[in-house]
JSON list of C-alpha atoms in Angstrom, two decimals:
[
{"chain": "A", "resi": 15, "resn": "MET", "atom": "CA", "xyz": [45.21, -9.31, -46.31]},
{"chain": "A", "resi": 16, "resn": "GLN", "atom": "CA", "xyz": [43.63, -12.45, -44.72]},
{"chain": "A", "resi": 17, "resn": "LEU", "atom": "CA", "xyz": [45.58, -13.40, -42.34]},
{"chain": "A", "resi": 18, "resn": "LEU", "atom": "CA", "xyz": [45.64, -9.71, -41.36]},
{"chain": "A", "resi": 19, "resn": "GLU", "atom": "CA", "xyz": [41.66, -9.46, -41.07]},
{"chain": "A", "resi": 20, "resn": "LYS", "atom": "CA", "xyz": [41.51, -13.56, -39.31]},
{"chain": "A", "resi": 21, "resn": "ILE", "atom": "CA", "xyz": [44.37, -11.99, -36.84]},
{"chain": "A", "resi": 22, "resn": "TRP", "atom": "CA", "xyz": [41.36, -8.67, -36.12]},
{"chain": "A", "resi": 23, "resn": "GLU", "atom": "CA", "xyz": [38.85, -10.68, -36.13]},
{"chain": "A", "resi": 24, "resn": "GLY", "atom": "CA", "xyz": [39.98, -12.80, -33.35]},
{"chain": "A", "resi": 25, "resn": "THR", "atom": "CA", "xyz": [42.06, -10.24, -31.31]},
{"chain": "A", "resi": 26, "resn": "SER", "atom": "CA", "xyz": [38.10, -8.40, -31.73]},
{"chain": "A", "resi": 27, "resn": "ASN", "atom": "CA", "xyz": [35.99, -10.80, -30.57]},
{"chain": "A", "resi": 28, "resn": "ALA", "atom": "CA", "xyz": [38.48, -11.73, -27.38]},
{"chain": "A", "resi": 29, "resn": "VAL", "atom": "CA", "xyz": [37.67, -7.96, -26.79]},
{"chain": "A", "resi": 30, "resn": "ASN", "atom": "CA", "xyz": [34.35, -8.72, -26.67]},
{"chain": "A", "resi": 31, "resn": "GLY", "atom": "CA", "xyz": [34.14, -11.36, -24.72]},
{"chain": "A", "resi": 32, "resn": "VAL", "atom": "CA", "xyz": [36.20, -9.56, -22.13]},
{"chain": "A", "resi": 33, "resn": "LEU", "atom": "CA", "xyz": [34.16, -5.91, -22.14]},
{"chain": "A", "resi": 34, "resn": "GLU", "atom": "CA", "xyz": [30.79, -8.80, -21.80]},
{"chain": "A", "resi": 35, "resn": "LYS", "atom": "CA", "xyz": [32.16, -9.77, -19.19]},
{"chain": "A", "resi": 36, "resn": "ILE", "atom": "CA", "xyz": [32.85, -6.80, -17.20]},
{"chain": "A", "resi": 37, "resn": "TRP", "atom": "CA", "xyz": [30.19, -5.57, -18.13]},
{"chain": "A", "resi": 38, "resn": "GLU", "atom": "CA", "xyz": [28.11, -7.87, -16.36]},
{"chain": "A", "resi": 39, "resn": "GLY", "atom": "CA", "xyz": [29.78, -8.10, -13.25]},
{"chain": "A", "resi": 40, "resn": "THR", "atom": "CA", "xyz": [29.09, -4.40, -13.15]},
{"chain": "A", "resi": 41, "resn": "SER", "atom": "CA", "xyz": [25.50, -4.48, -13.82]},
{"chain": "A", "resi": 42, "resn": "ASN", "atom": "CA", "xyz": [25.79, -7.73, -10.65]},
{"chain": "A", "resi": 43, "resn": "ALA", "atom": "CA", "xyz": [27.62, -5.09, -8.86]},
{"chain": "A", "resi": 44, "resn": "VAL", "atom": "CA", "xyz": [25.05, -2.72, -8.66]},
{"chain": "A", "resi": 45, "resn": "ASN", "atom": "CA", "xyz": [22.15, -4.63, -8.48]},
{"chain": "A", "resi": 46, "resn": "GLY", "atom": "CA", "xyz": [23.30, -5.54, -5.81]},
{"chain": "A", "resi": 47, "resn": "VAL", "atom": "CA", "xyz": [24.17, -2.62, -4.15]},
{"chain": "A", "resi": 48, "resn": "LEU", "atom": "CA", "xyz": [20.44, -1.45, -5.34]},
{"chain": "A", "resi": 49, "resn": "GLY", "atom": "CA", "xyz": [19.07, -4.37, -4.19]},
{"chain": "A", "resi": 50, "resn": "GLY", "atom": "CA", "xyz": [20.65, -3.66, -0.20]},
{"chain": "A", "resi": 51, "resn": "LEU", "atom": "CA", "xyz": [20.04, -0.59, -0.48]},
{"chain": "A", "resi": 52, "resn": "ASP", "atom": "CA", "xyz": [15.73, -1.62, -1.06]},
{"chain": "A", "resi": 53, "resn": "ARG", "atom": "CA", "xyz": [15.46, -3.78, 1.41]},
{"chain": "A", "resi": 54, "resn": "GLY", "atom": "CA", "xyz": [18.01, -2.01, 3.57]},
{"chain": "A", "resi": 55, "resn": "LEU", "atom": "CA", "xyz": [15.00, 1.81, 3.67]},
{"chain": "A", "resi": 56, "resn": "THR", "atom": "CA", "xyz": [12.51, -1.67, 3.45]},
{"chain": "A", "resi": 57, "resn": "VAL", "atom": "CA", "xyz": [13.54, -2.30, 6.67]},
{"chain": "A", "resi": 58, "resn": "PHE", "atom": "CA", "xyz": [13.96, 0.77, 8.25]},
{"chain": "A", "resi": 59, "resn": "PHE", "atom": "CA", "xyz": [10.63, 1.60, 6.49]},
{"chain": "A", "resi": 60, "resn": "GLY", "atom": "CA", "xyz": [8.59, -0.84, 6.23]},
{"chain": "A", "resi": 61, "resn": "SER", "atom": "CA", "xyz": [7.22, -1.91, 3.53]},
{"chain": "A", "resi": 62, "resn": "ALA", "atom": "CA", "xyz": [3.96, -0.71, 2.38]},
{"chain": "A", "resi": 63, "resn": "ASN", "atom": "CA", "xyz": [1.68, -3.44, 2.78]},
{"chain": "A", "resi": 64, "resn": "SER", "atom": "CA", "xyz": [2.80, -3.57, 6.62]},
{"chain": "A", "resi": 65, "resn": "ARG", "atom": "CA", "xyz": [2.67, 0.18, 7.30]},
{"chain": "A", "resi": 66, "resn": "GLN", "atom": "CA", "xyz": [-1.27, 0.11, 5.01]},
{"chain": "A", "resi": 67, "resn": "ILE", "atom": "CA", "xyz": [-2.76, -2.83, 7.58]},
{"chain": "A", "resi": 68, "resn": "LYS", "atom": "CA", "xyz": [-0.50, -0.43, 10.16]},
{"chain": "A", "resi": 69, "resn": "ARG", "atom": "CA", "xyz": [-2.91, 2.41, 9.60]},
{"chain": "A", "resi": 70, "resn": "PHE", "atom": "CA", "xyz": [-6.37, 0.07, 9.11]},
{"chain": "A", "resi": 71, "resn": "SER", "atom": "CA", "xyz": [-5.35, -1.73, 12.30]},
{"chain": "A", "resi": 72, "resn": "GLU", "atom": "CA", "xyz": [-5.35, 1.97, 14.14]},
{"chain": "A", "resi": 73, "resn": "LEU", "atom": "CA", "xyz": [-8.77, 1.73, 11.95]},
{"chain": "A", "resi": 74, "resn": "ALA", "atom": "CA", "xyz": [-10.39, -1.57, 12.55]},
{"chain": "A", "resi": 75, "resn": "ARG", "atom": "CA", "xyz": [-9.27, -0.52, 16.92]},
{"chain": "A", "resi": 76, "resn": "GLN", "atom": "CA", "xyz": [-11.36, 2.69, 16.96]},
{"chain": "A", "resi": 77, "resn": "VAL", "atom": "CA", "xyz": [-14.14, 1.18, 15.35]},
{"chain": "A", "resi": 78, "resn": "GLY", "atom": "CA", "xyz": [-14.06, -1.68, 17.48]},
{"chain": "A", "resi": 79, "resn": "GLU", "atom": "CA", "xyz": [-14.56, 1.33, 20.17]},
{"chain": "A", "resi": 80, "resn": "LEU", "atom": "CA", "xyz": [-17.22, 2.32, 19.66]},
{"chain": "A", "resi": 81, "resn": "GLU", "atom": "CA", "xyz": [-19.06, -1.00, 18.94]},
{"chain": "A", "resi": 82, "resn": "PRO", "atom": "CA", "xyz": [-20.81, -1.10, 22.11]},
{"chain": "A", "resi": 83, "resn": "LYS", "atom": "CA", "xyz": [-21.67, 2.80, 21.35]},
{"chain": "A", "resi": 84, "resn": "MET", "atom": "CA", "xyz": [-23.98, 1.22, 18.59]},
{"chain": "A", "resi": 85, "resn": "ALA", "atom": "CA", "xyz": [-24.95, -1.16, 19.52]},
{"chain": "A", "resi": 86, "resn": "ALA", "atom": "CA", "xyz": [-26.95, 0.65, 22.64]},
{"chain": "A", "resi": 87, "resn": "LEU", "atom": "CA", "xyz": [-28.53, 2.50, 19.36]},
{"chain": "A", "resi": 88, "resn": "SER", "atom": "CA", "xyz": [-32.37, 1.88, 18.68]},
{"chain": "A", "resi": 89, "resn": "ASP", "atom": "CA", "xyz": [-33.18, 0.93, 15.04]},
{"chain": "A", "resi": 90, "resn": "GLU", "atom": "CA", "xyz": [-34.75, 4.14, 14.31]},
{"chain": "A", "resi": 91, "resn": "GLU", "atom": "CA", "xyz": [-31.71, 6.19, 15.48]},
{"chain": "A", "resi": 92, "resn": "LEU", "atom": "CA", "xyz": [-29.37, 3.61, 13.38]},
{"chain": "A", "resi": 93, "resn": "ARG", "atom": "CA", "xyz": [-30.50, 4.66, 10.72]},
{"chain": "A", "resi": 94, "resn": "GLU", "atom": "CA", "xyz": [-31.04, 8.54, 11.49]},
{"chain": "A", "resi": 95, "resn": "GLN", "atom": "CA", "xyz": [-26.84, 8.65, 11.72]},
{"chain": "A", "resi": 96, "resn": "THR", "atom": "CA", "xyz": [-27.15, 8.40, 7.77]},
{"chain": "A", "resi": 97, "resn": "VAL", "atom": "CA", "xyz": [-28.37, 11.90, 8.40]},
{"chain": "A", "resi": 98, "resn": "ARG", "atom": "CA", "xyz": [-26.84, 12.88, 10.38]},
{"chain": "A", "resi": 99, "resn": "PHE", "atom": "CA", "xyz": [-23.36, 12.68, 8.37]},
{"chain": "A", "resi": 100, "resn": "ARG", "atom": "CA", "xyz": [-24.55, 14.68, 5.26]},
{"chain": "A", "resi": 101, "resn": "LYS", "atom": "CA", "xyz": [-25.52, 17.24, 7.44]},
{"chain": "A", "resi": 102, "resn": "ARG", "atom": "CA", "xyz": [-22.30, 17.01, 9.07]},
{"chain": "A", "resi": 103, "resn": "LEU", "atom": "CA", "xyz": [-20.48, 16.89, 5.15]},
{"chain": "A", "resi": 104, "resn": "ALA", "atom": "CA", "xyz": [-22.56, 19.91, 4.47]},
{"chain": "A", "resi": 105, "resn": "ASP", "atom": "CA", "xyz": [-21.28, 21.83, 7.16]},
{"chain": "A", "resi": 106, "resn": "GLY", "atom": "CA", "xyz": [-17.61, 21.42, 5.85]},
{"chain": "A", "resi": 107, "resn": "GLU", "atom": "CA", "xyz": [-16.40, 17.96, 7.20]},
{"chain": "A", "resi": 108, "resn": "THR", "atom": "CA", "xyz": [-14.51, 15.53, 5.17]},
{"chain": "A", "resi": 109, "resn": "LEU", "atom": "CA", "xyz": [-15.12, 12.07, 4.74]},
{"chain": "A", "resi": 110, "resn": "GLU", "atom": "CA", "xyz": [-11.76, 11.06, 6.34]},
{"chain": "A", "resi": 111, "resn": "ASP", "atom": "CA", "xyz": [-13.83, 13.26, 10.14]},
{"chain": "A", "resi": 112, "resn": "LEU", "atom": "CA", "xyz": [-16.70, 10.77, 9.54]},
{"chain": "A", "resi": 113, "resn": "LEU", "atom": "CA", "xyz": [-14.71, 6.93, 8.48]},
{"chain": "A", "resi": 114, "resn": "VAL", "atom": "CA", "xyz": [-14.70, 5.63, 12.57]},
{"chain": "A", "resi": 115, "resn": "GLU", "atom": "CA", "xyz": [-17.63, 6.47, 12.44]},
{"chain": "A", "resi": 116, "resn": "ALA", "atom": "CA", "xyz": [-20.16, 5.79, 9.14]},
{"chain": "A", "resi": 117, "resn": "PHE", "atom": "CA", "xyz": [-17.96, 2.72, 9.69]},
{"chain": "A", "resi": 118, "resn": "ALA", "atom": "CA", "xyz": [-19.50, 1.06, 13.00]},
{"chain": "A", "resi": 119, "resn": "THR", "atom": "CA", "xyz": [-22.17, 2.02, 11.95]},
{"chain": "A", "resi": 120, "resn": "CYS", "atom": "CA", "xyz": [-21.93, -0.29, 9.05]},
{"chain": "A", "resi": 121, "resn": "ARG", "atom": "CA", "xyz": [-21.27, -2.86, 11.13]},
{"chain": "A", "resi": 122, "resn": "GLU", "atom": "CA", "xyz": [-23.53, -2.80, 13.47]},
{"chain": "A", "resi": 123, "resn": "ALA", "atom": "CA", "xyz": [-26.34, -2.67, 10.54]},
{"chain": "A", "resi": 124, "resn": "GLY", "atom": "CA", "xyz": [-24.33, -5.37, 9.13]},
{"chain": "A", "resi": 125, "resn": "ARG", "atom": "CA", "xyz": [-24.84, -7.58, 11.72]},
{"chain": "A", "resi": 126, "resn": "ARG", "atom": "CA", "xyz": [-28.38, -6.73, 12.40]},
{"chain": "A", "resi": 127, "resn": "PHE", "atom": "CA", "xyz": [-29.84, -7.46, 9.65]},
{"chain": "A", "resi": 128, "resn": "LEU", "atom": "CA", "xyz": [-27.61, -11.16, 9.09]},
{"chain": "A", "resi": 129, "resn": "LYS", "atom": "CA", "xyz": [-29.16, -11.64, 12.52]}
]
């Protein structure tokens, strides 16, 4: 009986070792395929960071285009922009609609404050 138990234990350990190696190989293969798919999607669509940078770059360009207009405003006219923004919001415009102009106004106000 002990001999059968030892044979069973040895066979069981060998089978477990083989199954572990098969599982490990399968896991590595699946992880490799999924990693390649992830890299492919990132190359095709771009990473989240690159999409965000692209969006912000466009906003920065639009703000930059407003720089001469904002620089030409007097200090009083620059202060009145807040009232205009609040009125436009009350009239139904969204914050997204005001984003570029509001940021350009803040940028100019900050520039004047630091001078």
